[in-house]
Amino acid sequence: MTLAKPAALAIIALLTQPLAGPAQAQEFTRLDVLALVNRDARNWLLNADDVRLDIETVRIPRAAGEQGKVCGPIVSLRRNADPRSPRSYSATLWIEKGQLVVGGMSTFFMGIKELVASEGCI
């Protein structure tokens, strides 16, 4: 069975469309947040190439206008980490034009357990 080129293209277009309708927002995952904060760390940290941000707590926004939050430790990639460098971070998240974005990031000199215990991660 052979299909005409327009029919074949129409079938391919139907098969490659997302299953969810256009009104449904994309569901972001913890992995999406981890990739985002590490990518955007260069905008907020001076030594972003020497560290990796991890996640301790996360509240992912599910709709536009909803604010999310992520907190975690700052892990040094250097053998001898500078004891004067920040040890944890907190960042706000939101959805802008269907994409998850970091609205702001703050670093802290306290450990992650102290940050989570404080009101910095609520």
mmCIF file with all atom_site columns, C-alpha atoms in Angstrom:
data_model
loop_
_atom_site.group_PDB
_atom_site.id
_atom_site.type_symbol
_atom_site.label_atom_id
_atom_site.label_alt_id
_atom_site.label_comp_id
_atom_site.label_asym_id
_atom_site.label_entity_id
_atom_site.label_seq_id
_atom_site.pdbx_PDB_ins_code
_atom_site.Cartn_x
_atom_site.Cartn_y
_atom_site.Cartn_z
_atom_site.occupancy
_atom_site.B_iso_or_equiv
_atom_site.pdbx_formal_charge
_atom_site.auth_seq_id
_atom_site.auth_comp_id
_atom_site.auth_asym_id
_atom_site.auth_atom_id
_atom_site.pdbx_PDB_model_num
ATOM 1   C CA . MET A 1 1   ? 0.000  0.000  0.000  1.00 0.00 ? 1   MET A CA 1
ATOM 2   C CA . THR A 1 2   ? 1.403  3.358  -0.976 1.00 0.00 ? 2   THR A CA 1
ATOM 3   C CA . LEU A 1 3   ? 0.212  6.723  0.259  1.00 0.00 ? 3   LEU A CA 1
ATOM 4   C CA . ALA A 1 4   ? 0.259  9.965  -1.598 1.00 0.00 ? 4   ALA A CA 1
ATOM 5   C CA . LYS A 1 5   ? 2.816  12.441 -0.265 1.00 0.00 ? 5   LYS A CA 1
ATOM 6   C CA . PRO A 1 6   ? 0.217  14.874 1.264  1.00 0.00 ? 6   PRO A CA 1
ATOM 7   C CA . ALA A 1 7   ? -1.551 11.996 3.029  1.00 0.00 ? 7   ALA A CA 1
ATOM 8   C CA . ALA A 1 8   ? 1.728  10.631 4.394  1.00 0.00 ? 8   ALA A CA 1
ATOM 9   C CA . LEU A 1 9   ? 2.708  14.073 5.666  1.00 0.00 ? 9   LEU A CA 1
ATOM 10  C CA . ALA A 1 10  ? -0.690 14.491 7.332  1.00 0.00 ? 10  ALA A CA 1
ATOM 11  C CA . ILE A 1 11  ? -0.318 11.134 9.103  1.00 0.00 ? 11  ILE A CA 1
ATOM 12  C CA . ILE A 1 12  ? 3.192  12.024 10.291 1.00 0.00 ? 12  ILE A CA 1
ATOM 13  C CA . ALA A 1 13  ? 1.947  15.392 11.560 1.00 0.00 ? 13  ALA A CA 1
ATOM 14  C CA . LEU A 1 14  ? -0.842 13.683 13.528 1.00 0.00 ? 14  LEU A CA 1
ATOM 15  C CA . LEU A 1 15  ? 1.532  11.115 15.026 1.00 0.00 ? 15  LEU A CA 1
ATOM 16  C CA . THR A 1 16  ? 4.050  13.736 16.158 1.00 0.00 ? 16  THR A CA 1
ATOM 17  C CA . GLN A 1 17  ? 1.527  16.000 17.901 1.00 0.00 ? 17  GLN A CA 1
ATOM 18  C CA . PRO A 1 18  ? 1.543  15.889 21.695 1.00 0.00 ? 18  PRO A CA 1
ATOM 19  C CA . LEU A 1 19  ? -1.206 13.826 23.297 1.00 0.00 ? 19  LEU A CA 1
ATOM 20  C CA . ALA A 1 20  ? -2.222 16.664 25.631 1.00 0.00 ? 20  ALA A CA 1
ATOM 21  C CA . GLY A 1 21  ? -4.228 19.549 24.290 1.00 0.00 ? 21  GLY A CA 1
ATOM 22  C CA . PRO A 1 22  ? -2.697 23.017 23.929 1.00 0.00 ? 22  PRO A CA 1
ATOM 23  C CA . ALA A 1 23  ? -4.543 24.311 27.012 1.00 0.00 ? 23  ALA A CA 1
ATOM 24  C CA . GLN A 1 24  ? -2.841 21.804 29.313 1.00 0.00 ? 24  GLN A CA 1
ATOM 25  C CA . ALA A 1 25  ? 0.403  23.061 30.860 1.00 0.00 ? 25  ALA A CA 1
ATOM 26  C CA . GLN A 1 26  ? 3.573  21.024 30.698 1.00 0.00 ? 26  GLN A CA 1
ATOM 27  C CA . GLU A 1 27  ? 4.316  19.123 33.892 1.00 0.00 ? 27  GLU A CA 1
ATOM 28  C CA . PHE A 1 28  ? 7.835  19.928 35.064 1.00 0.00 ? 28  PHE A CA 1
ATOM 29  C CA . THR A 1 29  ? 9.823  17.435 37.124 1.00 0.00 ? 29  THR A CA 1
ATOM 30  C CA . ARG A 1 30  ? 12.502 17.601 39.806 1.00 0.00 ? 30  ARG A CA 1
ATOM 31  C CA . LEU A 1 31  ? 15.061 16.756 37.108 1.00 0.00 ? 31  LEU A CA 1
ATOM 32  C CA . ASP A 1 32  ? 13.870 19.733 35.024 1.00 0.00 ? 32  ASP A CA 1
ATOM 33  C CA . VAL A 1 33  ? 14.378 21.996 38.057 1.00 0.00 ? 33  VAL A CA 1
ATOM 34  C CA . LEU A 1 34  ? 17.849 20.551 38.742 1.00 0.00 ? 34  LEU A CA 1
ATOM 35  C CA . ALA A 1 35  ? 18.935 21.168 35.144 1.00 0.00 ? 35  ALA A CA 1
ATOM 36  C CA . LEU A 1 36  ? 17.452 24.674 35.188 1.00 0.00 ? 36  LEU A CA 1
ATOM 37  C CA . VAL A 1 37  ? 19.110 25.877 38.411 1.00 0.00 ? 37  VAL A CA 1
ATOM 38  C CA . ASN A 1 38  ? 22.500 24.509 37.360 1.00 0.00 ? 38  ASN A CA 1
ATOM 39  C CA . ARG A 1 39  ? 22.202 26.127 33.921 1.00 0.00 ? 39  ARG A CA 1
ATOM 40  C CA . ASP A 1 40  ? 21.089 29.464 35.357 1.00 0.00 ? 40  ASP A CA 1
ATOM 41  C CA . ALA A 1 41  ? 23.651 29.416 38.179 1.00 0.00 ? 41  ALA A CA 1
ATOM 42  C CA . ARG A 1 42  ? 25.979 31.466 35.944 1.00 0.00 ? 42  ARG A CA 1
ATOM 43  C CA . ASN A 1 43  ? 23.507 34.347 36.163 1.00 0.00 ? 43  ASN A CA 1
ATOM 44  C CA . TRP A 1 44  ? 23.490 34.325 39.971 1.00 0.00 ? 44  TRP A CA 1
ATOM 45  C CA . LEU A 1 45  ? 26.816 32.914 41.246 1.00 0.00 ? 45  LEU A CA 1
ATOM 46  C CA . LEU A 1 46  ? 30.349 34.190 40.746 1.00 0.00 ? 46  LEU A CA 1
ATOM 47  C CA . ASN A 1 47  ? 31.965 30.751 40.873 1.00 0.00 ? 47  ASN A CA 1
ATOM 48  C CA . ALA A 1 48  ? 29.267 28.835 38.986 1.00 0.00 ? 48  ALA A CA 1
ATOM 49  C CA . ASP A 1 49  ? 31.803 26.782 37.003 1.00 0.00 ? 49  ASP A CA 1
ATOM 50  C CA . ASP A 1 50  ? 33.306 25.434 40.233 1.00 0.00 ? 50  ASP A CA 1
ATOM 51  C CA . VAL A 1 51  ? 30.092 24.269 41.876 1.00 0.00 ? 51  VAL A CA 1
ATOM 52  C CA . ARG A 1 52  ? 27.028 22.133 41.289 1.00 0.00 ? 52  ARG A CA 1
ATOM 53  C CA . LEU A 1 53  ? 23.658 22.927 42.826 1.00 0.00 ? 53  LEU A CA 1
ATOM 54  C CA . ASP A 1 54  ? 21.684 20.072 44.320 1.00 0.00 ? 54  ASP A CA 1
ATOM 55  C CA . ILE A 1 55  ? 18.058 19.967 45.485 1.00 0.00 ? 55  ILE A CA 1
ATOM 56  C CA . GLU A 1 56  ? 16.913 19.403 49.055 1.00 0.00 ? 56  GLU A CA 1
ATOM 57  C CA . THR A 1 57  ? 13.367 20.766 48.824 1.00 0.00 ? 57  THR A CA 1
ATOM 58  C CA . VAL A 1 58  ? 11.351 21.864 45.809 1.00 0.00 ? 58  VAL A CA 1
ATOM 59  C CA . ARG A 1 59  ? 7.883  23.249 45.150 1.00 0.00 ? 59  ARG A CA 1
ATOM 60  C CA . ILE A 1 60  ? 7.319  23.270 41.397 1.00 0.00 ? 60  ILE A CA 1
ATOM 61  C CA . PRO A 1 61  ? 4.783  25.750 39.984 1.00 0.00 ? 61  PRO A CA 1
ATOM 62  C CA . ARG A 1 62  ? 2.058  24.025 37.967 1.00 0.00 ? 62  ARG A CA 1
ATOM 63  C CA . ALA A 1 63  ? 0.445  27.057 36.305 1.00 0.00 ? 63  ALA A CA 1
ATOM 64  C CA . ALA A 1 64  ? 1.306  30.577 35.187 1.00 0.00 ? 64  ALA A CA 1
ATOM 65  C CA . GLY A 1 65  ? 1.099  33.008 38.080 1.00 0.00 ? 65  GLY A CA 1
ATOM 66  C CA . GLU A 1 66  ? 1.976  30.334 40.626 1.00 0.00 ? 66  GLU A CA 1
ATOM 67  C CA . GLN A 1 67  ? 5.328  30.736 42.390 1.00 0.00 ? 67  GLN A CA 1
ATOM 68  C CA . GLY A 1 68  ? 7.626  27.835 43.198 1.00 0.00 ? 68  GLY A CA 1
ATOM 69  C CA . LYS A 1 69  ? 10.725 27.493 45.329 1.00 0.00 ? 69  LYS A CA 1
ATOM 70  C CA . VAL A 1 70  ? 13.814 25.313 45.345 1.00 0.00 ? 70  VAL A CA 1
ATOM 71  C CA . CYS A 1 71  ? 16.485 25.036 48.044 1.00 0.00 ? 71  CYS A CA 1
ATOM 72  C CA . GLY A 1 72  ? 19.588 22.927 48.248 1.00 0.00 ? 72  GLY A CA 1
ATOM 73  C CA . PRO A 1 73  ? 23.273 22.622 48.991 1.00 0.00 ? 73  PRO A CA 1
ATOM 74  C CA . ILE A 1 74  ? 26.016 24.126 46.870 1.00 0.00 ? 74  ILE A CA 1
ATOM 75  C CA . VAL A 1 75  ? 28.493 21.325 46.160 1.00 0.00 ? 75  VAL A CA 1
ATOM 76  C CA . SER A 1 76  ? 32.046 22.361 45.320 1.00 0.00 ? 76  SER A CA 1
ATOM 77  C CA . LEU A 1 77  ? 33.706 20.583 42.400 1.00 0.00 ? 77  LEU A CA 1
ATOM 78  C CA . ARG A 1 78  ? 37.161 21.591 43.624 1.00 0.00 ? 78  ARG A CA 1
ATOM 79  C CA . ARG A 1 79  ? 39.300 19.266 45.691 1.00 0.00 ? 79  ARG A CA 1
ATOM 80  C CA . ASN A 1 80  ? 39.902 21.962 48.330 1.00 0.00 ? 80  ASN A CA 1
ATOM 81  C CA . ALA A 1 81  ? 36.687 23.914 48.719 1.00 0.00 ? 81  ALA A CA 1
ATOM 82  C CA . ASP A 1 82  ? 36.952 27.491 49.976 1.00 0.00 ? 82  ASP A CA 1
ATOM 83  C CA . PRO A 1 83  ? 35.505 27.549 53.520 1.00 0.00 ? 83  PRO A CA 1
ATOM 84  C CA . ARG A 1 84  ? 34.387 31.157 52.936 1.00 0.00 ? 84  ARG A CA 1
ATOM 85  C CA . SER A 1 85  ? 32.132 30.259 50.024 1.00 0.00 ? 85  SER A CA 1
ATOM 86  C CA . PRO A 1 86  ? 28.330 29.937 50.320 1.00 0.00 ? 86  PRO A CA 1
ATOM 87  C CA . ARG A 1 87  ? 27.068 26.483 51.308 1.00 0.00 ? 87  ARG A CA 1
ATOM 88  C CA . SER A 1 88  ? 23.386 26.597 50.295 1.00 0.00 ? 88  SER A CA 1
ATOM 89  C CA . TYR A 1 89  ? 20.983 28.428 47.996 1.00 0.00 ? 89  TYR A CA 1
ATOM 90  C CA . SER A 1 90  ? 17.328 29.272 47.566 1.00 0.00 ? 90  SER A CA 1
ATOM 91  C CA . ALA A 1 91  ? 15.658 30.168 44.266 1.00 0.00 ? 91  ALA A CA 1
ATOM 92  C CA . THR A 1 92  ? 12.186 31.222 43.175 1.00 0.00 ? 92  THR A CA 1
ATOM 93  C CA . LEU A 1 93  ? 10.601 29.548 40.181 1.00 0.00 ? 93  LEU A CA 1
ATOM 94  C CA . TRP A 1 94  ? 7.687  30.412 37.935 1.00 0.00 ? 94  TRP A CA 1
ATOM 95  C CA . ILE A 1 95  ? 6.265  29.599 34.536 1.00 0.00 ? 95  ILE A CA 1
ATOM 96  C CA . GLU A 1 96  ? 6.693  32.217 31.828 1.00 0.00 ? 96  GLU A CA 1
ATOM 97  C CA . LYS A 1 97  ? 5.309  31.579 28.330 1.00 0.00 ? 97  LYS A CA 1
ATOM 98  C CA . GLY A 1 98  ? 5.056  27.868 29.112 1.00 0.00 ? 98  GLY A CA 1
ATOM 99  C CA . GLN A 1 99  ? 8.673  27.613 30.250 1.00 0.00 ? 99  GLN A CA 1
ATOM 100 C CA . LEU A 1 100 ? 9.979  27.132 33.791 1.00 0.00 ? 100 LEU A CA 1
ATOM 101 C CA . VAL A 1 101 ? 12.294 30.028 34.770 1.00 0.00 ? 101 VAL A CA 1
ATOM 102 C CA . VAL A 1 102 ? 14.390 31.065 37.757 1.00 0.00 ? 102 VAL A CA 1
ATOM 103 C CA . GLY A 1 103 ? 13.139 34.404 39.048 1.00 0.00 ? 103 GLY A CA 1
ATOM 104 C CA . GLY A 1 104 ? 15.880 34.968 41.577 1.00 0.00 ? 104 GLY A CA 1
ATOM 105 C CA . MET A 1 105 ? 18.526 33.066 43.503 1.00 0.00 ? 105 MET A CA 1
ATOM 106 C CA . SER A 1 106 ? 20.096 33.774 46.875 1.00 0.00 ? 106 SER A CA 1
ATOM 107 C CA . THR A 1 107 ? 23.086 32.053 48.424 1.00 0.00 ? 107 THR A CA 1
ATOM 108 C CA . PHE A 1 108 ? 23.638 31.465 52.124 1.00 0.00 ? 108 PHE A CA 1
ATOM 109 C CA . PHE A 1 109 ? 26.647 30.697 54.278 1.00 0.00 ? 109 PHE A CA 1
ATOM 110 C CA . MET A 1 110 ? 24.598 28.355 56.484 1.00 0.00 ? 110 MET A CA 1
ATOM 111 C CA . GLY A 1 111 ? 24.380 24.645 55.818 1.00 0.00 ? 111 GLY A CA 1
ATOM 112 C CA . ILE A 1 112 ? 21.350 23.208 54.068 1.00 0.00 ? 112 ILE A CA 1
ATOM 113 C CA . LYS A 1 113 ? 19.874 21.730 57.257 1.00 0.00 ? 113 LYS A CA 1
ATOM 114 C CA . GLU A 1 114 ? 19.933 25.170 58.871 1.00 0.00 ? 114 GLU A CA 1
ATOM 115 C CA . LEU A 1 115 ? 18.362 26.748 55.765 1.00 0.00 ? 115 LEU A CA 1
ATOM 116 C CA . VAL A 1 116 ? 15.572 24.176 55.612 1.00 0.00 ? 116 VAL A CA 1
ATOM 117 C CA . ALA A 1 117 ? 14.915 24.637 59.344 1.00 0.00 ? 117 ALA A CA 1
ATOM 118 C CA . SER A 1 118 ? 14.714 28.408 58.894 1.00 0.00 ? 118 SER A CA 1
ATOM 119 C CA . GLU A 1 119 ? 11.974 30.146 56.930 1.00 0.00 ? 119 GLU A CA 1
ATOM 120 C CA . GLY A 1 120 ? 14.240 30.507 53.881 1.00 0.00 ? 120 GLY A CA 1
ATOM 121 C CA . CYS A 1 121 ? 12.856 27.398 52.167 1.00 0.00 ? 121 CYS A CA 1
ATOM 122 C CA . ILE A 1 122 ? 9.142  27.766 52.744 1.00 0.00 ? 122 ILE A CA 1
#
